[in-house]
């Protein structure tokens, strides 16, 4: 979805820009040359594992069968699929490879879809520091995945 925004209220300037609200923050950074193709691919790979593992908070009602006491069968607790468990293990290994201090911004931007400015504010970091830390995290992630 493309939305036109007036930056006069935001920056005091009199210009208008078109913003694609469907574009991920990582995609935005890639399109403007702030991250390399290798870094972008690593970020997309960890995001795919995060989504496959279904680690995102639910925003709709669950329609799984309700668990019953002493259940089992269709009414018992639903076991996560093998693909979901594998993705969760891959995600956890990738975050561990990024390391403490780097994985926070990596998760916020690549997985949660938070913009760099919002991530910096949430983490209490100085402005413009997030891009450097994110690039370091994505490089470690790409090394972890064995990307050339």
PDB file of C-alpha atoms in Angstrom, residues 59-145:
ATOM      1  CA  UNK A  59      -3.497 -11.254  16.822  1.00  0.00           C
ATOM      2  CA  UNK A  60      -6.539 -13.418  16.142  1.00  0.00           C
ATOM      3  CA  UNK A  61      -8.371 -16.157  17.966  1.00  0.00           C
ATOM      4  CA  UNK A  62      -6.928 -19.679  17.947  1.00  0.00           C
ATOM      5  CA  UNK A  63      -9.204 -22.237  16.346  1.00  0.00           C
ATOM      6  CA  UNK A  64      -7.259 -25.284  17.547  1.00  0.00           C
ATOM      7  CA  UNK A  65      -9.349 -27.966  19.256  1.00  0.00           C
ATOM      8  CA  UNK A  66      -9.678 -27.270  22.966  1.00  0.00           C
ATOM      9  CA  UNK A  67      -7.619 -29.402  25.315  1.00  0.00           C
ATOM     10  CA  UNK A  68      -9.625 -31.731  27.530  1.00  0.00           C
ATOM     11  CA  UNK A  69      -8.580 -33.231  30.870  1.00  0.00           C
ATOM     12  CA  UNK A  70      -6.739 -36.502  30.262  1.00  0.00           C
ATOM     13  CA  UNK A  71      -7.151 -35.661  26.564  1.00  0.00           C
ATOM     14  CA  UNK A  72      -5.401 -37.115  23.628  1.00  0.00           C
ATOM     15  CA  UNK A  73      -6.731 -37.558  20.144  1.00  0.00           C
ATOM     16  CA  UNK A  74      -8.455 -34.643  18.451  1.00  0.00           C
ATOM     17  CA  UNK A  75      -9.418 -32.918  21.690  1.00  0.00           C
ATOM     18  CA  UNK A  76      -5.936 -33.098  23.263  1.00  0.00           C
ATOM     19  CA  UNK A  77      -3.161 -30.544  23.145  1.00  0.00           C
ATOM     20  CA  UNK A  78      -1.811 -29.977  19.653  1.00  0.00           C
ATOM     21  CA  UNK A  79       1.871 -30.809  19.217  1.00  0.00           C
ATOM     22  CA  UNK A  80       3.891 -28.373  17.138  1.00  0.00           C
ATOM     23  CA  UNK A  81       4.904 -29.767  13.775  1.00  0.00           C
ATOM     24  CA  UNK A  82       8.427 -30.932  13.059  1.00  0.00           C
ATOM     25  CA  UNK A  83       8.924 -28.011  10.673  1.00  0.00           C
ATOM     26  CA  UNK A  84       7.893 -25.564  13.380  1.00  0.00           C
ATOM     27  CA  UNK A  85      10.278 -27.094  15.922  1.00  0.00           C
ATOM     28  CA  UNK A  86      13.152 -27.168  13.411  1.00  0.00           C
ATOM     29  CA  UNK A  87      12.547 -23.519  12.534  1.00  0.00           C
ATOM     30  CA  UNK A  88      12.528 -22.613  16.235  1.00  0.00           C
ATOM     31  CA  UNK A  89      15.898 -24.351  16.735  1.00  0.00           C
ATOM     32  CA  UNK A  90      17.355 -22.628  13.655  1.00  0.00           C
ATOM     33  CA  UNK A  91      16.060 -19.254  14.851  1.00  0.00           C
ATOM     34  CA  UNK A  92      17.523 -19.728  18.338  1.00  0.00           C
ATOM     35  CA  UNK A  93      20.894 -20.804  16.879  1.00  0.00           C
ATOM     36  CA  UNK A  94      20.925 -17.783  14.554  1.00  0.00           C
ATOM     37  CA  UNK A  95      20.131 -15.337  17.368  1.00  0.00           C
ATOM     38  CA  UNK A  96      22.844 -16.934  19.502  1.00  0.00           C
ATOM     39  CA  UNK A  97      25.303 -16.569  16.597  1.00  0.00           C
ATOM     40  CA  UNK A  98      24.499 -12.849  16.338  1.00  0.00           C
ATOM     41  CA  UNK A  99      25.425 -12.533  19.992  1.00  0.00           C
ATOM     42  CA  UNK A 100      24.230 -10.506  22.947  1.00  0.00           C
ATOM     43  CA  UNK A 101      23.797  -6.819  22.275  1.00  0.00           C
ATOM     44  CA  UNK A 102      23.421  -7.428  18.541  1.00  0.00           C
ATOM     45  CA  UNK A 103      20.493  -9.823  18.552  1.00  0.00           C
ATOM     46  CA  UNK A 104      18.122  -7.230  20.056  1.00  0.00           C
ATOM     47  CA  UNK A 105      18.231  -4.880  17.074  1.00  0.00           C
ATOM     48  CA  UNK A 106      18.370  -7.835  14.674  1.00  0.00           C
ATOM     49  CA  UNK A 107      15.108  -9.251  16.036  1.00  0.00           C
ATOM     50  CA  UNK A 108      13.366  -5.875  16.181  1.00  0.00           C
ATOM     51  CA  UNK A 109      14.186  -4.913  12.575  1.00  0.00           C
ATOM     52  CA  UNK A 110      14.316  -8.245  10.711  1.00  0.00           C
ATOM     53  CA  UNK A 111      11.600 -10.175  12.555  1.00  0.00           C
ATOM     54  CA  UNK A 112       9.285  -7.718  14.280  1.00  0.00           C
ATOM     55  CA  UNK A 113       9.390  -5.226  11.389  1.00  0.00           C
ATOM     56  CA  UNK A 114      10.327  -2.273  13.576  1.00  0.00           C
ATOM     57  CA  UNK A 115      12.063   0.651  11.924  1.00  0.00           C
ATOM     58  CA  UNK A 116      15.600   1.563  12.949  1.00  0.00           C
ATOM     59  CA  UNK A 117      14.561   4.777  14.695  1.00  0.00           C
ATOM     60  CA  UNK A 118      11.899   2.984  16.744  1.00  0.00           C
ATOM     61  CA  UNK A 119      14.358   0.202  17.630  1.00  0.00           C
ATOM     62  CA  UNK A 120      16.976   2.749  18.743  1.00  0.00           C
ATOM     63  CA  UNK A 121      14.417   4.507  20.959  1.00  0.00           C
ATOM     64  CA  UNK A 122      13.152   1.230  22.452  1.00  0.00           C
ATOM     65  CA  UNK A 123      16.694   0.102  23.228  1.00  0.00           C
ATOM     66  CA  UNK A 124      17.738   3.513  24.582  1.00  0.00           C
ATOM     67  CA  UNK A 125      20.472   3.929  21.976  1.00  0.00           C
ATOM     68  CA  UNK A 126      21.747   7.182  20.465  1.00  0.00           C
ATOM     69  CA  UNK A 127      20.275   8.191  17.111  1.00  0.00           C
ATOM     70  CA  UNK A 128      21.926   6.695  14.046  1.00  0.00           C
ATOM     71  CA  UNK A 129      23.701   3.959  16.033  1.00  0.00           C
ATOM     72  CA  UNK A 130      21.262   1.202  15.090  1.00  0.00           C
ATOM     73  CA  UNK A 131      22.333   0.875  11.475  1.00  0.00           C
ATOM     74  CA  UNK A 132      25.929   0.043  12.357  1.00  0.00           C
ATOM     75  CA  UNK A 133      24.910  -2.484  15.017  1.00  0.00           C
ATOM     76  CA  UNK A 134      22.326  -4.047  12.689  1.00  0.00           C
ATOM     77  CA  UNK A 135      24.915  -4.417   9.934  1.00  0.00           C
ATOM     78  CA  UNK A 136      27.308  -6.149  12.371  1.00  0.00           C
ATOM     79  CA  UNK A 137      24.503  -8.491  13.479  1.00  0.00           C
ATOM     80  CA  UNK A 138      23.573  -9.287   9.868  1.00  0.00           C
ATOM     81  CA  UNK A 139      27.232  -9.990   9.011  1.00  0.00           C
ATOM     82  CA  UNK A 140      27.491 -12.446  11.913  1.00  0.00           C
ATOM     83  CA  UNK A 141      24.239 -14.013  10.827  1.00  0.00           C
ATOM     84  CA  UNK A 142      25.428 -14.389   7.234  1.00  0.00           C
ATOM     85  CA  UNK A 143      28.634 -16.030   8.520  1.00  0.00           C
ATOM     86  CA  UNK A 144      26.509 -18.370  10.664  1.00  0.00           C
ATOM     87  CA  UNK A 145      24.487 -19.368   7.585  1.00  0.00           C
TER      88      UNK A 145
END
